[in-house]
Coordinates of C-alpha atoms and ligand atoms in Angstrom, one line a residue:
X1 CA 145.1 96.5 83.5
X2 CA 144.7 96.4 87.3
X3 CA 141.8 94.2 88.4
X4 CA 139.9 94.0 91.6
X5 CA 141.4 91.6 94.1
X6 CA 140.2 87.9 94.1
X7 CA 137.0 87.5 96.0
X8 CA 136.2 91.3 95.9
X9 CA 133.6 92.7 93.5
X10 CA 132.4 96.0 92.2
X11 CA 128.7 96.8 92.3
X12 CA 127.4 99.2 89.7
X13 CA 124.2 99.9 87.7
X14 CA 121.7 97.0 88.2
X15 CA 123.8 95.4 90.9
X16 CA 124.1 98.7 92.8
X17 CA 120.4 99.3 92.5
X18 CA 119.7 95.8 93.8
X19 CA 122.0 96.5 96.8
X20 CA 120.2 99.8 97.5
X21 CA 116.8 98.1 97.2
X22 CA 117.7 95.3 99.7
X23 CA 119.3 97.8 102.2
X24 CA 116.2 100.1 101.9
X25 CA 113.8 97.2 102.8
X26 CA 116.1 96.1 105.7
X27 CA 116.4 99.6 107.1
X28 CA 112.7 100.4 106.9
X29 CA 111.9 97.1 108.6
X30 CA 114.6 97.5 111.3
X31 CA 113.3 101.1 112.1
X32 CA 109.8 99.7 112.6
X33 CA 111.3 97.4 115.2
X34 CA 112.9 100.4 117.0
X35 CA 116.4 100.0 115.7
X36 CA 118.6 103.0 114.7
X37 CA 121.8 103.3 112.6
X38 CA 125.2 102.6 114.0
X39 CA 128.4 103.0 112.0
X40 CA 131.7 101.6 113.2
X41 CA 135.2 101.5 111.6
X42 CA 136.2 98.8 109.1
X43 CA 139.6 98.5 110.8
X44 CA 139.8 97.4 114.5
X45 CA 142.4 96.1 116.8
X46 CA 142.9 92.4 116.1
X47 CA 142.4 91.5 119.8
X48 CA 138.7 92.6 119.5
X49 CA 137.9 89.7 117.3
X50 CA 140.2 87.2 119.0
X51 CA 138.4 87.9 122.3
X52 CA 134.9 87.9 120.8
X53 CA 134.5 85.7 117.7
X54 CA 137.0 83.4 119.4
X55 CA 140.4 81.8 118.6
X56 CA 138.8 78.4 117.9
X57 CA 136.7 79.8 115.0
X58 CA 137.9 79.6 111.4
X59 CA 137.2 83.3 111.1
X60 CA 139.9 84.3 113.6
X61 CA 142.1 81.2 113.2
X62 CA 142.4 81.3 109.4
X63 CA 140.5 84.1 107.7
X64 CA 141.5 87.5 109.1
X65 CA 143.0 90.3 107.0
X66 CA 145.5 91.1 109.7
X67 CA 148.5 93.4 109.6
X68 CA 150.7 95.7 111.6
X69 CA 150.0 99.3 110.7
X70 CA 152.6 102.1 110.6
X71 CA 152.1 102.8 114.3
X72 CA 153.0 99.2 115.0
X73 CA 149.4 98.3 116.0
X74 CA 148.1 94.8 115.3
X75 CA 145.0 95.6 113.3
X76 CA 142.5 93.7 111.1
X77 CA 139.7 94.4 108.7
X78 CA 136.5 93.5 110.4
X79 CA 135.3 89.9 109.6
X80 CA 131.9 90.6 111.1
X81 CA 129.9 93.5 112.6
X82 CA 128.9 92.4 116.1
X83 CA 132.2 92.8 117.9
X84 CA 132.7 96.4 116.6
X85 CA 129.2 97.4 117.7
X86 CA 129.8 95.9 121.1
X87 CA 133.1 97.8 121.4
X88 CA 131.3 101.1 120.4
X89 CA 128.5 100.3 123.0
X90 CA 131.1 99.9 125.8
X91 CA 133.3 102.8 124.7
X92 CA 130.4 105.2 124.7
X93 CA 129.5 103.9 128.3
X94 CA 126.0 102.8 127.3
X95 CA 126.7 99.6 129.1
X96 CA 126.6 101.5 132.4
X97 CA 123.2 103.1 131.9
X98 CA 121.1 99.9 132.2
X99 CA 119.1 101.0 129.2
X100 CA 118.0 99.1 126.1
X101 CA 119.8 100.0 122.9
X102 CA 118.9 98.8 119.4
X103 CA 121.2 99.3 116.4
X104 CA 121.3 98.3 112.8
X105 CA 124.2 98.5 110.3
X106 CA 125.3 97.5 106.9
X107 CA 128.6 97.5 105.1
X108 CA 131.7 95.5 104.1
X109 CA 133.1 92.6 106.1
X110 CA 136.3 90.8 105.1
X111 CA 137.2 87.1 105.4
X112 CA 140.1 85.5 103.6
X113 CA 138.1 82.5 102.5
X114 CA 138.4 80.5 99.2
X115 CA 136.0 82.4 96.9
X116 CA 133.1 80.6 95.3
X117 CA 129.5 81.3 94.5
X118 CA 128.0 83.2 97.5
X119 CA 131.4 83.3 99.3
X120 CA 133.5 86.4 98.8
X121 CA 136.5 87.9 100.6
X122 CA 134.8 91.3 100.8
X123 CA 131.1 90.9 101.3
X124 CA 128.3 93.0 102.8
X125 CA 126.1 92.3 105.7
X126 CA 123.0 94.0 107.1
X127 CA 122.9 93.3 110.8
X128 CA 121.1 94.3 114.0
X129 CA 122.2 94.2 117.6
X130 CA 120.1 94.8 120.7
X131 CA 121.7 95.4 124.1
X132 CA 120.3 95.4 127.6
X133 CA 117.2 93.1 126.9
X134 CA 117.1 89.8 128.7
X135 CA 113.6 88.8 127.5
X136 CA 113.4 86.1 124.9
X137 CA 110.7 88.2 123.2
X138 CA 113.6 90.2 121.7
X139 CA 115.2 87.0 120.3
X140 CA 111.8 86.3 118.8
X141 CA 111.5 89.9 117.5
X142 CA 114.8 89.8 115.7
X143 CA 113.8 86.5 114.0
X144 CA 110.4 88.0 113.1
X145 CA 112.2 91.0 111.7
X146 CA 114.5 88.9 109.6
X147 CA 111.6 86.8 108.4
X148 CA 109.7 90.0 107.4
X149 CA 112.7 91.3 105.5
X150 CA 113.1 88.0 103.6
X151 CA 109.3 87.8 102.9
X152 CA 109.3 91.4 101.6
X153 CA 112.2 90.4 99.3
X154 CA 110.3 87.4 98.3
X155 CA 113.0 84.9 99.4
X156 CA 112.0 81.4 100.4
X157 CA 114.1 80.1 103.3
X158 CA 114.1 77.5 106.0
X159 CA 114.6 78.7 109.6
X160 CA 116.7 76.5 111.9
X161 CA 116.9 77.2 115.6
X162 CA 118.7 75.8 118.5
X163 CA 119.5 76.7 122.1
X164 CA 123.1 76.8 123.3
X165 CA 122.0 77.1 127.0
X166 CA 123.2 79.7 129.4
X167 CA 126.7 79.9 131.1
X168 CA 125.9 77.3 133.8
X169 CA 124.1 74.7 131.5
X170 CA 126.9 75.2 128.9
X171 CA 129.6 74.4 131.4
X172 CA 128.0 71.1 132.6
X173 CA 127.3 70.2 129.0
X174 CA 130.8 70.9 127.8
X175 CA 132.1 68.5 130.5
X176 CA 129.8 65.8 129.2
X177 CA 130.8 66.4 125.6
X178 CA 134.5 66.4 126.4
X179 CA 134.1 63.1 128.2
X180 CA 132.4 61.7 125.1
X181 CA 135.1 63.1 122.8
X182 CA 137.8 61.6 125.0
X183 CA 136.2 58.2 124.5
X184 CA 136.5 58.7 120.7
X185 CA 139.9 60.4 120.8
X186 CA 141.5 58.2 118.2
X187 CA 138.6 58.4 115.8
X188 CA 138.0 62.2 115.5
X189 CA 139.8 64.4 112.9
X190 CA 142.7 66.8 113.8
X191 CA 140.4 69.8 113.5
X192 CA 138.1 68.3 116.1
X193 CA 141.0 67.6 118.4
X194 CA 141.8 71.3 118.2
X195 CA 138.2 72.3 118.7
X196 CA 138.0 69.9 121.7
X197 CA 140.7 71.9 123.4
X198 CA 139.5 75.4 122.5
X199 CA 135.7 75.2 122.3
X200 CA 134.4 71.6 122.2
X201 CA 130.8 72.4 120.9
X202 CA 132.3 73.5 117.6
X203 CA 133.0 69.8 116.8
X204 CA 129.3 69.4 116.1
X205 CA 129.5 71.3 112.9
X206 CA 132.5 69.5 111.6
X207 CA 132.2 68.8 107.8
X208 CA 134.0 65.4 108.1
X209 CA 131.6 62.6 107.5
X210 CA 133.3 60.1 109.7
X211 CA 133.2 62.6 112.6
X212 CA 129.5 63.2 111.9
X213 CA 128.9 59.5 112.2
X214 CA 130.5 59.5 115.6
X215 CA 128.6 62.6 116.7
X216 CA 125.3 60.9 116.0
X217 CA 125.7 59.5 119.5
X218 CA 127.1 62.7 121.1
X219 CA 125.3 64.4 124.0
X220 CA 123.4 67.4 122.7
X221 CA 123.1 70.8 124.4
X222 CA 119.3 70.8 123.8
X223 CA 118.9 67.8 126.1
X224 CA 121.0 69.4 128.8
X225 CA 119.4 72.8 129.2
X226 CA 118.7 74.1 132.7
X227 CA 115.2 75.3 133.6
X228 CA 115.7 78.9 132.6
X229 CA 117.3 78.2 129.2
X230 CA 114.6 75.5 128.6
X231 CA 111.8 78.0 129.4
X232 CA 113.2 80.6 127.1
X233 CA 113.5 78.1 124.3
X234 CA 109.9 77.0 124.8
X235 CA 108.7 80.6 124.8
X236 CA 110.7 81.3 121.6
X237 CA 109.0 78.3 119.8
X238 CA 105.6 79.4 121.1
X239 CA 106.1 83.0 119.7
X240 CA 107.3 81.7 116.4
X241 CA 104.4 79.3 116.1
X242 CA 101.9 82.0 117.1
X243 CA 103.3 84.2 114.3
X244 CA 103.0 81.4 111.7
X245 CA 106.8 81.1 111.3
X246 CA 107.7 77.6 110.6
X247 CA 111.1 76.4 111.9
X248 CA 113.2 73.3 112.3
X249 CA 115.1 72.5 115.5
X250 CA 118.7 71.7 114.6
X251 CA 120.4 70.5 117.8
X252 CA 123.8 70.6 116.0
X253 CA 123.5 74.3 115.0
X254 CA 126.3 75.9 117.0
X255 CA 127.3 78.8 114.6
X256 CA 130.8 79.6 113.5
X257 CA 131.4 82.3 116.1
X258 CA 132.1 81.5 119.8
X259 CA 130.1 84.2 121.5
X260 CA 126.6 82.7 121.4
X261 CA 124.4 81.4 124.3
X262 CA 120.8 80.4 124.5
X263 CA 119.1 81.2 121.1
X264 CA 121.0 80.4 117.9
X265 CA 119.4 80.5 114.4
X266 CA 120.1 80.5 110.7
X267 CA 117.9 81.1 107.7
X268 CA 118.9 78.7 104.9
X269 CA 118.1 78.9 101.2
X270 CA 118.3 76.0 98.8
X271 CA 118.7 78.3 95.8
X272 CA 122.4 79.3 96.2
X273 CA 124.4 76.1 96.3
X274 CA 126.6 75.0 99.2
X275 CA 126.9 78.5 100.8
X276 CA 123.3 78.2 101.8
X277 CA 123.0 80.4 105.0
X278 CA 121.5 83.8 104.0
X279 CA 121.5 85.0 107.6
X280 CA 122.3 84.0 111.1
X281 CA 122.4 85.2 114.6
X282 CA 121.5 84.6 118.2
X283 CA 122.0 85.7 121.8
X284 CA 125.4 86.7 123.3
X285 CA 124.8 87.6 126.9
X286 CA 128.5 87.3 127.9
X287 CA 130.1 89.2 125.1
X288 CA 129.9 92.8 126.6
X289 CA 131.6 91.6 129.8
X290 CA 134.3 89.6 127.8
X291 CA 135.1 92.8 126.0
X292 CA 135.6 94.7 129.2
X293 CA 132.1 96.2 129.7
X294 CA 129.5 95.9 132.4
X295 CA 127.7 92.6 132.1
X296 CA 124.9 93.1 129.6
X297 CA 122.5 91.2 127.4
X298 CA 122.9 91.1 123.7
X299 CA 121.0 89.6 120.7
X300 CA 121.2 90.1 117.0
X301 CA 121.6 88.8 113.5
X302 CA 123.5 89.5 110.2
X303 CA 122.3 88.8 106.7
X304 CA 124.7 88.3 103.8
X305 CA 123.6 90.8 101.1
X306 CA 125.5 89.1 98.2
X307 CA 123.8 85.8 99.0
X308 CA 120.4 87.6 98.7
X309 CA 121.6 89.2 95.5
X310 CA 122.4 85.7 94.1
X311 CA 118.8 84.8 94.6
X312 CA 117.2 88.0 93.4
X313 CA 119.5 88.7 90.5
X314 CA 117.7 91.9 89.6
X315 CA 114.6 93.9 90.5
X316 CA 111.8 95.1 88.3
X317 CA 112.8 98.7 88.2
X318 CA 110.0 101.3 88.0
X319 CA 110.6 104.2 85.6
X320 CA 111.7 107.2 87.4
X321 CA 112.8 110.8 86.8
X322 CA 113.0 113.1 83.8
X323 CA 115.1 113.1 80.7
X324 CA 115.5 116.6 79.1
X325 CA 117.0 117.3 75.7
X326 CA 117.2 119.5 72.7
X327 CA 117.0 118.6 69.0
X328 CA 119.2 121.5 67.9
X329 CA 122.6 122.7 69.3
X330 CA 121.2 126.2 69.6
X331 CA 118.9 125.1 72.5
X332 CA 121.3 122.9 74.6
X333 CA 122.2 125.8 76.9
X334 CA 118.5 126.6 77.3
X335 CA 117.5 123.0 78.3
X336 CA 120.6 122.8 80.5
X337 CA 119.4 125.8 82.5
X338 CA 115.9 124.5 82.6
X339 CA 117.2 121.1 83.8
X340 CA 119.2 122.6 86.6
X341 CA 116.1 124.5 87.8
X342 CA 114.0 121.3 87.7
X343 CA 116.7 119.3 89.7
X344 CA 115.7 121.3 92.8
X345 CA 112.5 119.2 92.9
X346 CA 113.0 116.3 90.5
X347 CA 115.5 113.7 89.4
X348 CA 116.7 115.0 86.0
X349 CA 119.1 113.6 83.4
X350 CA 120.2 116.4 81.0
X351 CA 121.5 115.6 77.6
X352 CA 124.3 118.1 76.8
X353 CA 124.2 117.2 73.1
X354 CA 121.6 117.8 70.4
X355 CA 120.6 114.6 68.8
X356 CA 117.8 113.1 66.6
X357 CA 114.5 112.5 68.5
X358 CA 114.8 108.7 68.2
X359 CA 118.3 108.7 69.6
X360 CA 117.2 110.8 72.6
X361 CA 114.2 108.6 73.1
X362 CA 116.3 105.5 73.2
X363 CA 118.8 107.1 75.6
X364 CA 115.9 108.1 77.9
X365 CA 114.6 104.5 77.7
X366 CA 118.1 103.1 78.7
X367 CA 118.1 105.5 81.7
X368 CA 114.7 104.2 82.6
X369 CA 113.4 107.7 82.8
X370 CA 109.7 108.3 83.2
X371 CA 109.2 111.7 81.6
X372 CA 110.8 112.8 78.3
X373 CA 111.1 116.6 77.7
X374 CA 112.3 117.8 74.4
X375 CA 112.8 121.2 72.7
X376 CA 113.0 121.8 69.0
X377 CA 112.6 124.9 66.9
X378 CA 108.8 125.1 67.0
X379 CA 108.6 124.5 70.8
X380 CA 111.3 127.1 71.5
X381 CA 109.6 129.7 69.3
X382 CA 106.3 129.2 71.0
X383 CA 107.6 128.9 74.6
X384 CA 106.6 125.3 74.7
X385 CA 108.2 121.9 75.4
X386 CA 107.4 118.4 74.1
X387 CA 106.3 116.2 77.0
X388 CA 106.0 112.4 76.9
X389 CA 105.3 110.0 79.7
X390 CA 107.4 107.0 78.7
X391 CA 105.3 104.7 80.9
X392 CA 101.8 105.5 79.6
X393 CA 103.2 106.6 76.2
X394 CA 100.9 109.8 76.5
X395 CA 102.5 112.7 74.7
X396 CA 101.6 116.4 74.2
X397 CA 103.1 119.8 73.7
X398 CA 102.8 122.0 76.8
X399 CA 103.5 125.6 77.7
X400 CA 106.9 126.1 79.5
X401 CA 105.0 128.0 82.3
X402 CA 102.9 124.9 82.9
X403 CA 105.8 122.5 83.3
X404 CA 105.7 122.2 87.2
X405 CA 101.9 121.7 87.1
X406 CA 102.3 118.9 84.5
X407 CA 105.2 117.2 86.3
X408 CA 103.4 117.2 89.6
X409 CA 100.3 115.6 87.9
X410 CA 102.4 112.7 86.7
Ligands
HAM1 P1 127.8 84.9 110.3 O1 127.0 83.7 110.2 O2 129.3 84.7 110.3 O3 127.3 85.7 111.5 O4 127.5 85.8 109.0 C1 126.2 86.2 108.7 C2 125.9 86.0 107.2 O5 126.9 86.7 106.4 C3 125.9 84.6 106.7 O6 124.7 83.9 107.0 C4 126.2 84.8 105.2 O7 124.9 85.0 104.6 C5 127.0 86.0 105.2 N1 128.4 85.6 104.9 C6 129.3 85.2 105.8 N2 130.5 85.0 105.2 C7 130.4 85.3 103.9 C8 131.3 85.3 102.8 N3 132.5 85.0 102.9 N4 130.8 85.8 101.6 C9 129.5 86.2 101.5 N5 128.6 86.2 102.5 C10 129.0 85.8 103.7 C11 127.9 86.9 111.8 O8 128.7 87.5 111.2 C12 127.4 87.4 113.2 N6 128.1 88.7 113.5 C13 125.9 87.6 113.2 C14 125.3 88.2 114.4 C15 124.9 89.4 114.6 N7 125.1 87.5 115.5 C16 124.6 88.3 116.4 N8 124.5 89.5 115.9

């Protein structure tokens, strides 16, 4: 037997319904915030992620599904959604229009990580990206949106926020941090030595306890913000407070991707073990320019759909649709044709085989159908059909000519 690859999972039946349910809530909410659908390819040039997510990140350094295609191009399966959307934004020249553009997306992302609960090699994200808006109100809006989605899904989380400053405050801060790291050069781990050279702020989320002990005394970005970044962070906190969103300030929240500035945030759940981040995001005002576009503002988030599914497990499904069947082989063509007609207006499962009434009823129940329509000899002879609402348990025999009227009443 050929199995799915390690860290890659099928979704069908209840899982697929749960996925649809989550995405539907996300889409409806994002649309209310003025976001529209964007779809970008799963396969991109490797350089796109090297330049955006950054070579110091584990995602690019260790986890990419990278290969050379038949045309000798260095390509990889997208490990995240932001870079592709930024590329599409630049490629369609929207960066030159000075407009504000808001997009949402959902789909597969690929990271060659060690699979465990809540961590897959192919996983799905729902994400949003807004371009062209410098105002911190948009940072607040995407957090409000995400909070609304999680509330609608009934998921309890803790919101952590931080500010990574703007380009000028980050440059001065990095100098201070590198000076501190130089003073502890013999004590920090090999990974942190590498991070120090590539992107020093990433040392702050090192998982090594002895490093963390040292970083207790490290200078923090949040104490080194310039006036503009500080004012934005204050405004963000004010908007969240005014909207009754509780949050914790985590000065060591630097995120695993290199492109952030100013706002950075994560929503954490304590219901899913060590892979506790259900969503994360922030502002990335330099990314469009890094990728060759006209300098432009950007802010967004992505939510891990499987992590949400771990918490929800399954949804209470409402009964839906019609199950139509016959008790005698003679009438299966008749109900097949009737079912096809009804499908123009309703969701209809047609049973091709004649069965005993109890068997049909249990099949309809397994399908979670709401209306049960059945034809036996008496019904056929009298131009009638047996009609049962499986939710209310009401049942009656009705005239075939009244079928639309009865269905519309339900
Ligand atoms: P990220 O934090 O790398 O951010 O991923 C966002 C979410 O995807 C995580 O919080 C987590 O729920 C989920 N996730 C990540 N890796 C895995 C995995 N291996 N298995 C299952 N779920 C996973 C980004 O990807 C950024 N592009 C977010 C963003 C959008 N920032 C600005 N705009």
